[in-house]
Amino acid sequence: MTATTTPDTPATAAPWAPQGTLTIDTVTEHWAALHACIGQGQPVRADLAGITRVDTAGIQLLLVARRTAAGVGQDFSVSGLAVPTETCELLGITNDAANAAHPATVVGQEG
């Protein structure tokens, strides 16, 4: 589902820009901040440029965030994290190029 905008109410993305690691040790604190962004009722943009390490718990957090945002009709996008094309396909996200210069966008919205 895509956000609808009018000249009086432009849709702005709720930014979420964590720093450090996105791992089993940090997902609980990251989820609290990310969930608050989803609760704002606008598209959520996860800027992961400040992330130095991601494990499977971090990937699971992003997948849950995508599903949660979709459940309330919000778009969820991810940028700043280099993800190989094969991994993107497996996780249901798209990546315009398989290098760090292009952001990956989480998909799964129907509209």
PDB file of C-alpha atoms in Angstrom, residues 3-12:
ATOM      1  CA  ALA A   3       0.867   6.526   1.198  1.00  0.00           C
ATOM      2  CA  THR A   4      -1.435   9.107  -0.351  1.00  0.00           C
ATOM      3  CA  THR A   5      -0.404  12.736  -0.232  1.00  0.00           C
ATOM      4  CA  THR A   6      -2.196  15.989  -0.839  1.00  0.00           C
ATOM      5  CA  PRO A   7      -0.605  19.438  -1.193  1.00  0.00           C
ATOM      6  CA  ASP A   8      -1.638  20.276   2.371  1.00  0.00           C
ATOM      7  CA  THR A   9      -0.407  17.082   3.993  1.00  0.00           C
ATOM      8  CA  PRO A  10       2.772  15.709   2.436  1.00  0.00           C
ATOM      9  CA  ALA A  11       3.763  12.239   3.609  1.00  0.00           C
ATOM     10  CA  THR A  12       7.091  12.292   5.374  1.00  0.00           C
TER      11      THR A  12
END
